[in-house]
Amino acid sequence: MTTLLLTHPAALDHETPTGHPECADRIKAVEAALEDERFAMLAREAAPVADIEAVALAHHRGYVEALLEASPESGLVQIDSDTILSPGTMEAALRGAGAATLAVDEVMTGKVRNAFSAMRPPGHHAEHRVAMGFCFFNHAAIAARWARHHHGAERVAIMDWDVHHGNGTQDIFWDDPDVLYISTHEMPLFPGTGDPNERGAHDNILNIALSPGDGSDTFREVMTTAVVPRITDFAPDLLIISAGFDAHWRDPLGSVNLTEADFAYATRALMRVAERSCAGRVVSLLEGGYDLVGLAKSVAAHVETLMDPA
């Protein structure tokens, strides 16, 4: 078995205004990094378009339909000051959701060991009925529900190491005892959620706040002492990673000082948990990461670790 990479040119067609941090160059940087000979053994597939029923596993159907109807034929439509609809946005977002569900299919059926989706726009800020923070459809939430509904997974764990709290994922699973959501994120920082006291209706949410300036030692300690034990106790049937790389020291949108080696460390730690609890089944989905050099290096370290079964 190997690692599956899911991409599609549609990810480049989601347009944002000049200077917007969530831009097509992010995907170009990731794709260039993954063309290195180290990644020759990756399985590669095109991200399919998800149907509305798949997206509606995590979002109100009326919300999904309203976004599709608001999609412009030309120009840009602002959902809020940061979240922009362009003519190519909905296809990109639907293919991001499709990449998430196909990744789950391939991993849950044992066709690949694990999978990484390099699609944009990101998803973890998208709530059940709200688009925000560059996000429209919550791909991690869709993947978790898809695993539950289509593959009989009883419990799914989501680890989110993006520098911003995944308010959308927390919103969607607040009342769901069968999904564990864990987030390490900088506080104070957008979107202002993620206090450690926010624990979910069934104590199924673990928020770990990092302070500006925190670096490798703190992050690795919380991975070892908090994240790994909590996932181990939960014993999921699938582990999903909301893989944002904006906690990298180079990133302009955060003040946490991680390196690409830290993301490799976290990836390895999560793979070991997955080996013990769910036959190594890991699905990783790109979230943030806005410095192109830091993003490319971090994705390369992450995917190279996913490819190594040791």
XYZ file of C-alpha atoms in Angstrom:
310
model
C 0.000 0.000 0.000
C 1.071 3.561 -0.603
C 0.057 7.174 -0.048
C -2.546 8.793 -2.300
C -2.278 12.413 -3.437
C -5.484 14.094 -4.616
C -5.331 17.276 -6.671
C -7.167 19.004 -9.520
C -6.493 22.063 -11.699
C -9.817 23.518 -10.528
C -8.082 24.439 -7.273
C -6.322 27.167 -9.259
C -9.592 28.617 -10.540
C -10.868 29.906 -7.203
C -9.933 33.573 -7.580
C -9.313 36.043 -4.785
C -8.351 39.728 -4.957
C -4.741 40.720 -5.543
C -2.819 40.467 -2.288
C -5.265 38.031 -0.674
C -3.280 35.428 1.281
C -5.478 32.519 0.156
C -4.409 32.487 -3.483
C -3.777 30.019 -6.292
C -0.021 30.338 -5.793
C -0.442 28.220 -2.676
C -1.399 25.201 -4.766
C 1.313 25.921 -7.317
C 3.891 25.886 -4.506
C 2.552 22.615 -3.104
C 2.431 20.927 -6.498
C 5.982 22.037 -7.314
C 7.234 20.619 -4.018
C 5.511 17.290 -4.644
C 7.055 16.946 -8.099
C 10.407 16.214 -6.452
C 11.759 12.721 -7.133
C 11.162 11.835 -3.472
C 7.469 11.679 -4.318
C 7.681 9.507 -7.421
C 5.967 6.633 -5.601
C 2.886 8.641 -4.671
C -0.370 7.351 -6.098
C -2.066 10.313 -7.752
C -5.728 10.820 -8.589
C -7.861 13.727 -9.730
C -10.278 15.113 -7.160
C -13.867 14.428 -8.276
C -16.819 16.767 -7.861
C -18.823 15.929 -4.744
C -22.571 15.886 -5.094
C -24.818 18.018 -2.911
C -25.841 15.008 -0.818
C -22.233 14.457 0.263
C -21.746 18.116 1.216
C -25.094 18.106 3.015
C -23.781 15.469 5.408
C -22.053 18.371 7.193
C -23.942 21.448 5.971
C -27.566 22.526 5.776
C -28.778 21.753 2.280
C -30.272 25.225 1.891
C -26.898 26.756 2.688
C -25.209 24.668 -0.001
C -27.846 25.554 -2.584
C -27.646 29.262 -1.694
C -23.883 29.278 -2.293
C -24.322 27.560 -5.639
C -26.965 30.105 -6.637
C -24.748 33.010 -5.537
C -21.842 31.826 -7.676
C -21.104 34.610 -10.183
C -20.639 34.183 -13.927
C -17.982 36.896 -13.796
C -16.330 39.103 -11.215
C -16.100 38.516 -7.482
C -18.797 38.315 -4.801
C -17.868 38.990 -1.184
C -19.412 36.669 1.379
C -17.531 38.622 4.034
C -14.383 40.735 4.040
C -12.151 37.645 3.734
C -14.321 35.091 1.933
C -14.751 35.580 -1.805
C -16.847 33.816 -4.451
C -15.502 33.786 -7.995
C -16.775 31.920 -11.071
C -14.425 29.019 -10.283
C -14.966 28.843 -6.542
C -17.799 26.343 -6.327
C -16.142 23.774 -8.572
C -12.944 24.092 -6.541
C -14.835 23.725 -3.260
C -16.917 20.803 -4.521
C -13.781 19.063 -5.757
C -12.197 19.684 -2.358
C -15.151 17.886 -0.807
C -14.901 15.184 -3.451
C -11.221 14.717 -2.695
C -12.106 14.247 0.970
C -14.735 11.586 0.279
C -12.580 9.747 -2.271
C -9.670 9.786 0.176
C -11.925 8.186 2.776
C -13.105 5.580 0.260
C -9.571 4.605 -0.723
C -8.268 4.500 2.849
C -11.252 2.760 4.426
C -11.252 0.024 1.761
C -7.514 -0.555 2.163
C -6.540 0.478 -1.365
C -4.002 2.938 0.067
C -2.439 3.335 3.491
C -3.238 7.034 3.800
C -4.108 10.038 1.654
C -3.423 13.752 1.333
C -5.684 16.226 -0.454
C -3.889 19.303 -1.826
C -6.986 21.339 -2.667
C -8.249 24.838 -1.939
C -10.190 26.771 -0.712
C -9.657 25.430 2.818
C -12.572 24.272 4.941
C -12.261 24.223 8.722
C -13.844 27.639 9.360
C -17.025 26.727 7.444
C -19.837 26.116 9.933
C -23.070 24.198 9.384
C -24.741 27.253 7.812
C -21.953 29.853 7.562
C -19.062 30.467 5.130
C -16.182 32.399 6.663
C -12.428 32.616 7.033
C -11.716 31.767 3.355
C -13.848 28.586 3.745
C -17.078 27.385 2.122
C -17.400 23.624 2.696
C -15.858 21.883 5.687
C -13.952 19.066 4.047
C -12.826 17.440 7.302
C -16.398 17.340 8.576
C -17.653 15.948 5.272
C -14.961 13.274 5.367
C -15.865 12.271 8.918
C -19.565 12.006 8.148
C -18.822 10.129 4.906
C -16.780 7.583 6.838
C -19.633 7.155 9.294
C -22.428 6.924 6.723
C -20.705 5.011 3.912
C -18.057 2.882 5.623
C -19.576 2.094 9.001
C -16.958 3.941 11.043
C -18.251 4.142 14.602
C -15.794 6.798 15.791
C -13.744 9.346 13.884
C -11.034 11.610 15.326
C -10.043 14.919 13.718
C -6.722 16.553 14.592
C -6.431 20.184 13.489
C -2.999 21.793 13.783
C -3.778 24.919 11.736
C -2.679 28.066 13.600
C -6.329 29.210 13.563
C -9.032 27.409 15.498
C -11.415 25.348 13.370
C -14.610 26.937 14.602
C -16.568 25.294 11.793
C -15.516 21.769 12.690
C -16.277 22.467 16.338
C -19.699 23.863 15.411
C -20.633 20.853 13.301
C -19.581 18.236 15.857
C -20.418 20.007 19.122
C -23.252 17.556 19.852
C -21.724 14.442 18.291
C -20.217 12.001 20.815
C -18.789 9.826 18.054
C -16.461 12.471 16.595
C -13.477 13.706 18.590
C -12.200 17.121 17.520
C -8.786 18.275 18.747
C -7.273 21.634 17.835
C -3.923 23.231 18.597
C -4.109 26.926 17.704
C -2.792 30.336 18.609
C -4.808 32.489 20.991
C -5.715 35.291 20.749
C -6.219 35.035 16.993
C -8.995 34.776 14.408
C -11.734 33.548 14.729
C -11.713 34.075 18.508
C -13.080 30.624 19.382
C -11.186 27.657 20.772
C -10.970 28.394 24.472
C -9.983 25.253 26.409
C -13.310 25.527 28.256
C -15.127 24.798 24.968
C -15.377 21.030 25.325
C -18.471 19.979 23.376
C -21.739 18.555 24.635
C -20.133 15.153 25.254
C -16.594 16.228 26.208
C -15.689 15.385 22.613
C -13.691 18.555 21.894
C -10.167 19.298 23.095
C -8.902 22.820 22.454
C -5.231 23.480 23.177
C -4.325 27.155 23.053
C -0.801 28.125 22.038
C 0.626 31.540 22.863
C 2.291 33.875 20.360
C 5.951 32.914 20.183
C 5.432 29.281 21.184
C 7.598 26.928 19.182
C 8.772 23.380 18.756
C 9.160 22.444 22.417
C 5.655 23.482 23.413
C 3.996 21.984 20.338
C 5.781 18.664 20.646
C 4.986 18.498 24.353
C 1.252 18.983 23.833
C 1.294 16.432 21.016
C 2.929 13.904 23.333
C 1.121 14.623 26.596
C -2.353 15.710 25.426
C -3.140 14.909 21.800
C -1.780 11.375 21.490
C -3.263 10.108 24.784
C -6.686 11.578 23.982
C -6.835 9.973 20.540
C -5.547 6.702 21.979
C -8.328 6.651 24.587
C -10.948 7.499 21.936
C -9.777 4.612 19.692
C -11.107 5.950 16.382
C -11.798 3.906 13.265
C -10.338 6.715 11.138
C -8.021 9.637 11.877
C -8.443 12.844 9.859
C -5.875 15.648 9.886
C -6.878 19.239 9.187
C -3.396 20.018 7.927
C -2.882 23.750 8.069
C 0.729 24.892 7.884
C 0.312 28.510 8.993
C 1.863 27.772 12.386
C 5.173 27.758 10.496
C 7.548 30.477 11.698
C 7.549 32.153 8.282
C 3.779 32.518 8.026
C 2.378 36.072 8.002
C -0.983 35.189 9.577
C 0.270 33.673 12.818
C 2.946 34.061 15.462
C 3.683 30.428 16.332
C 7.213 29.374 15.467
C 7.019 25.830 14.134
C 9.297 24.328 11.493
C 8.644 21.729 8.834
C 10.343 19.209 11.146
C 7.620 19.819 13.724
C 4.911 18.927 11.214
C 6.820 15.754 10.356
C 7.033 14.959 14.082
C 3.287 15.464 14.541
C 2.527 13.397 11.456
C 4.621 10.511 12.731
C 2.993 10.694 16.171
C -0.483 10.551 14.629
C 0.473 7.702 12.301
C 1.600 5.676 15.298
C -1.723 6.276 17.052
C -3.552 5.293 13.886
C -1.529 2.076 13.611
C -2.644 1.102 17.099
C -6.302 2.057 16.791
C -7.407 1.915 13.148
C -4.952 -0.074 11.023
C -3.059 3.103 10.105
C -6.001 4.768 8.381
C -5.196 8.494 8.019
C -6.786 11.095 5.727
C -5.059 14.484 5.616
C -6.644 17.600 4.115
C -4.870 20.865 3.340
C -6.099 23.855 5.320
C -4.035 27.051 5.794
C -0.446 28.013 5.097
C 0.234 31.392 3.491
C 3.991 31.750 3.191
C 4.771 29.871 0.001
C 8.220 28.677 1.066
C 7.061 27.567 4.507
C 3.990 25.903 2.999
C 5.940 23.992 0.361
C 8.566 22.753 2.803
C 5.965 21.771 5.397
C 3.757 19.890 2.941
C 6.803 18.052 1.623
C 7.813 17.028 5.158
C 4.242 15.966 5.949
C 3.732 13.887 2.822
C 7.186 12.328 2.972
C 6.349 11.158 6.496
C 2.981 9.784 5.381
C 4.818 7.758 2.726
C 7.175 6.189 5.280
C 5.527 3.229 7.063
C 8.278 2.978 9.710
